Amino acid sequence: VPNLRESLMDNKHKLNGRERTIAKIITELNQNKGTILLTENSENLFNYLKYLKSNISILNDRDLYMSNTYTTDTIIRNLSYKSAFDIIVLNENLQFYDQYIKLLKQTFESLKPSGFLLISAPLVINSQKNITRAKYGLDNEIRNLKEPIFYPNHRSSKKELLCYTHFGWNILEELKEIGFKYVKIMEYWSLPEGILGSDNYIILARK
């Protein structure tokens, strides 16, 4: 069965369903002219938001992904801005960080007051708890707690990306504990807009 969320591209802007969903939410939030940080180097999404005359910054973290010595601290150092962005998009990458809470705390600091965090990540909709699949040990070696799941690395010639976490509803409570005032999970599906598939969930958090 094809993954329609990822594979169904529009002819004009070459966005897949996930990227069209993110662009739609940004437009609905009336933030398409704000300062937006994309943390996946999606050239098509970048170009589309530029087409909307957004002030776009891109943190290209895909090429930093996954070696045995890579940790969340790498991206934290690259996301050291404070109160700089209206929107930060974690676009299918939160699951690849061994210490995702540290990353979420840094995004909170990097958002302007009332700024938005958009997260697209694997969500187990029938699970209250997050599912930790792997973590680093004290010896800096990866410990797989579940059967390893790897995702294709479309932006780098390096090996596939190991998934550390699948998220449950508990991520909403974690975002609240960090300080986000408003959090929710949204599901998008639209035949006219070509937003199809059964797992097109976006987590929205407001500072």
Coordinates of C-alpha atoms in Angstrom, one line a residue:
V1 CA 0.0 0.0 0.0
P2 CA 1.6 3.3 -1.0
N3 CA 2.1 6.0 1.6
L4 CA -0.1 8.7 0.1
R5 CA 0.9 11.3 2.7
E6 CA 4.5 11.2 1.4
S7 CA 4.1 10.1 -2.2
L8 CA 1.2 12.2 -3.6
M9 CA 2.8 15.4 -5.0
D10 CA 1.0 18.4 -6.4
N11 CA 2.1 19.4 -9.9
K12 CA 2.7 23.1 -9.3
H13 CA 4.8 23.2 -6.1
K14 CA 5.8 19.6 -5.7
L15 CA 4.7 19.3 -2.1
N16 CA 3.7 16.0 -0.6
G17 CA 0.6 15.7 1.6
R18 CA 2.5 16.3 4.8
E19 CA 4.1 19.4 3.4
R20 CA 0.8 20.7 2.1
T21 CA -0.7 20.2 5.5
I22 CA 2.0 22.2 7.2
A23 CA 1.7 25.0 4.6
K24 CA -2.1 25.0 5.1
I25 CA -1.8 25.3 8.9
I26 CA 0.7 28.1 8.6
T27 CA -1.7 29.9 6.3
E28 CA -4.6 29.3 8.7
L29 CA -2.7 30.7 11.6
N30 CA -2.2 33.8 9.5
Q31 CA 1.5 33.5 10.1
N32 CA 2.7 33.1 6.5
K33 CA 4.4 36.4 6.7
G34 CA 6.1 35.7 10.0
T35 CA 9.5 34.4 10.8
I36 CA 9.4 30.6 10.3
L37 CA 12.1 28.1 11.1
L38 CA 12.0 24.8 9.2
T39 CA 14.2 22.1 10.7
E40 CA 14.1 19.7 7.8
N41 CA 15.7 20.9 4.6
S42 CA 12.6 20.6 2.4
E43 CA 13.5 22.7 -0.6
N44 CA 9.9 22.5 -2.1
L45 CA 8.3 23.6 1.2
F46 CA 10.8 26.3 1.6
N47 CA 10.2 27.6 -1.9
Y48 CA 6.4 27.5 -1.5
L49 CA 6.6 29.5 1.8
K50 CA 8.9 32.0 0.1
Y51 CA 6.2 32.2 -2.7
L52 CA 3.8 33.3 0.1
K53 CA 6.5 36.0 1.0
S54 CA 7.3 34.4 4.3
N55 CA 10.5 35.3 6.2
I56 CA 12.0 31.8 6.1
S57 CA 15.0 30.4 8.0
I58 CA 16.1 26.8 7.5
L59 CA 18.1 24.7 9.9
N60 CA 19.5 21.8 7.7
D61 CA 19.8 19.1 10.3
R62 CA 19.2 16.2 8.0
D63 CA 22.9 16.0 7.2
L64 CA 23.8 15.8 10.9
Y65 CA 21.6 12.7 11.5
M66 CA 22.7 9.5 13.0
S67 CA 26.2 8.4 13.6
N68 CA 27.0 6.6 16.8
T69 CA 28.3 9.8 18.3
Y70 CA 25.5 12.1 17.3
T71 CA 23.3 13.4 20.1
T72 CA 20.6 16.0 20.6
D73 CA 23.2 18.4 21.8
T74 CA 24.3 19.0 18.2
I75 CA 21.0 20.5 17.1
I76 CA 20.6 22.4 20.4
R77 CA 23.9 24.2 19.6
N78 CA 22.5 25.1 16.2
L79 CA 19.1 26.3 17.6
S80 CA 20.5 28.8 20.1
Y81 CA 18.3 31.7 19.1
K82 CA 16.1 33.2 21.8
S83 CA 12.6 34.6 21.1
A84 CA 13.4 34.7 17.4
F85 CA 10.7 32.9 15.5
D86 CA 6.9 33.1 15.1
I87 CA 6.7 29.4 14.0
I88 CA 9.1 26.5 14.3
V89 CA 8.3 23.3 12.3
L90 CA 9.7 20.0 13.5
N91 CA 9.0 18.2 10.3
E92 CA 9.4 14.4 10.7
N93 CA 12.6 14.6 12.7
L94 CA 11.7 14.7 16.4
Q95 CA 11.7 10.9 16.5
F96 CA 15.4 10.7 15.5
Y97 CA 16.7 12.6 18.6
D98 CA 17.7 10.6 21.6
Q99 CA 16.8 13.4 24.0
Y100 CA 13.8 15.0 22.4
I101 CA 12.7 16.8 25.6
K102 CA 15.9 18.9 25.4
L103 CA 15.1 19.8 21.8
L104 CA 11.5 20.8 22.7
K105 CA 12.7 23.0 25.6
Q106 CA 15.0 24.8 23.2
T107 CA 12.3 25.3 20.6
F108 CA 10.2 26.9 23.4
E109 CA 13.0 29.3 24.2
S110 CA 13.5 30.1 20.5
L111 CA 9.8 31.0 19.9
K112 CA 8.5 34.5 20.3
P113 CA 5.7 35.1 22.8
S114 CA 2.6 33.4 21.5
G115 CA 4.7 31.7 18.8
F116 CA 3.7 28.3 17.4
L117 CA 5.4 24.9 17.3
L118 CA 4.3 22.5 14.6
I119 CA 5.3 18.8 15.0
S120 CA 4.9 16.1 12.4
A121 CA 6.2 12.8 14.0
P122 CA 5.0 9.2 14.3
L123 CA 2.0 9.2 16.6
V124 CA 0.5 6.0 18.0
I125 CA -3.0 7.3 18.3
N126 CA -4.2 4.5 20.6
S127 CA -1.3 4.8 23.1
Q128 CA -1.4 7.2 26.0
K129 CA 2.4 6.8 26.7
N130 CA 5.3 7.5 24.4
I131 CA 7.1 4.4 23.2
T132 CA 10.9 4.5 23.7
R133 CA 12.4 2.3 21.0
A134 CA 16.1 3.1 21.5
K135 CA 18.4 5.2 23.7
Y136 CA 22.1 5.9 24.3
G137 CA 23.8 4.0 27.1
L138 CA 26.4 5.4 29.4
D139 CA 29.1 4.0 27.1
N140 CA 27.6 6.2 24.3
E141 CA 26.4 3.1 22.5
I142 CA 22.8 2.8 21.2
R143 CA 20.6 0.4 23.1
N144 CA 17.6 -0.9 21.2
L145 CA 14.7 -1.5 23.6
K146 CA 12.3 -2.5 20.8
E147 CA 12.8 -4.0 17.3
P148 CA 14.8 -1.3 15.5
I149 CA 12.8 0.8 13.0
F150 CA 14.7 2.8 10.3
Y151 CA 13.4 5.5 8.1
P152 CA 14.9 6.5 4.7
N153 CA 17.3 9.4 4.8
H154 CA 16.2 11.4 1.8
R155 CA 18.6 14.3 2.4
S156 CA 21.8 12.5 2.9
S157 CA 23.9 9.7 1.5
K158 CA 24.4 8.4 5.1
K159 CA 22.6 5.3 6.3
E160 CA 19.0 5.2 7.2
L161 CA 17.8 6.9 10.4
L162 CA 17.1 5.0 13.6
C163 CA 13.8 5.9 15.3
Y164 CA 14.2 6.5 19.0
T165 CA 10.6 7.3 19.9
H166 CA 7.1 6.8 18.8
F167 CA 4.8 9.3 20.5
G168 CA 1.6 8.8 22.3
W169 CA -0.9 11.3 23.8
N170 CA 1.6 11.9 26.6
I171 CA 3.6 14.3 24.4
L172 CA 0.8 16.8 25.0
E173 CA 1.5 16.8 28.7
E174 CA 5.2 17.0 28.2
L175 CA 4.7 20.1 26.0
K176 CA 2.5 21.7 28.8
E177 CA 5.2 20.9 31.4
I178 CA 7.8 22.7 29.2
G179 CA 5.6 25.8 29.3
F180 CA 3.4 25.7 26.2
K181 CA 0.0 27.1 27.1
Y182 CA -2.1 25.5 24.4
V183 CA -1.5 22.1 22.8
K184 CA -3.6 19.8 20.6
I185 CA -3.3 17.1 18.0
M186 CA -5.0 17.7 14.6
E187 CA -5.8 15.2 11.9
Y188 CA -6.0 16.5 8.3
W189 CA -7.7 14.8 5.3
S190 CA -8.9 16.6 2.2
L191 CA -9.7 15.0 -1.1
P192 CA -9.8 18.3 -3.1
E193 CA -6.4 19.3 -1.7
G194 CA -4.9 15.8 -2.1
I195 CA -4.2 15.5 1.6
L196 CA -4.8 11.8 1.9
G197 CA -3.6 8.9 4.1
S198 CA -4.6 7.6 7.5
D199 CA -1.9 9.1 9.7
N200 CA -1.6 12.8 8.8
Y201 CA -1.4 14.1 12.3
I202 CA 0.1 17.4 13.3
I203 CA 0.8 18.5 16.9
L204 CA 0.2 22.2 17.5
A205 CA 1.6 24.0 20.6
R206 CA 1.4 27.7 21.4
K207 CA 3.9 29.4 23.7

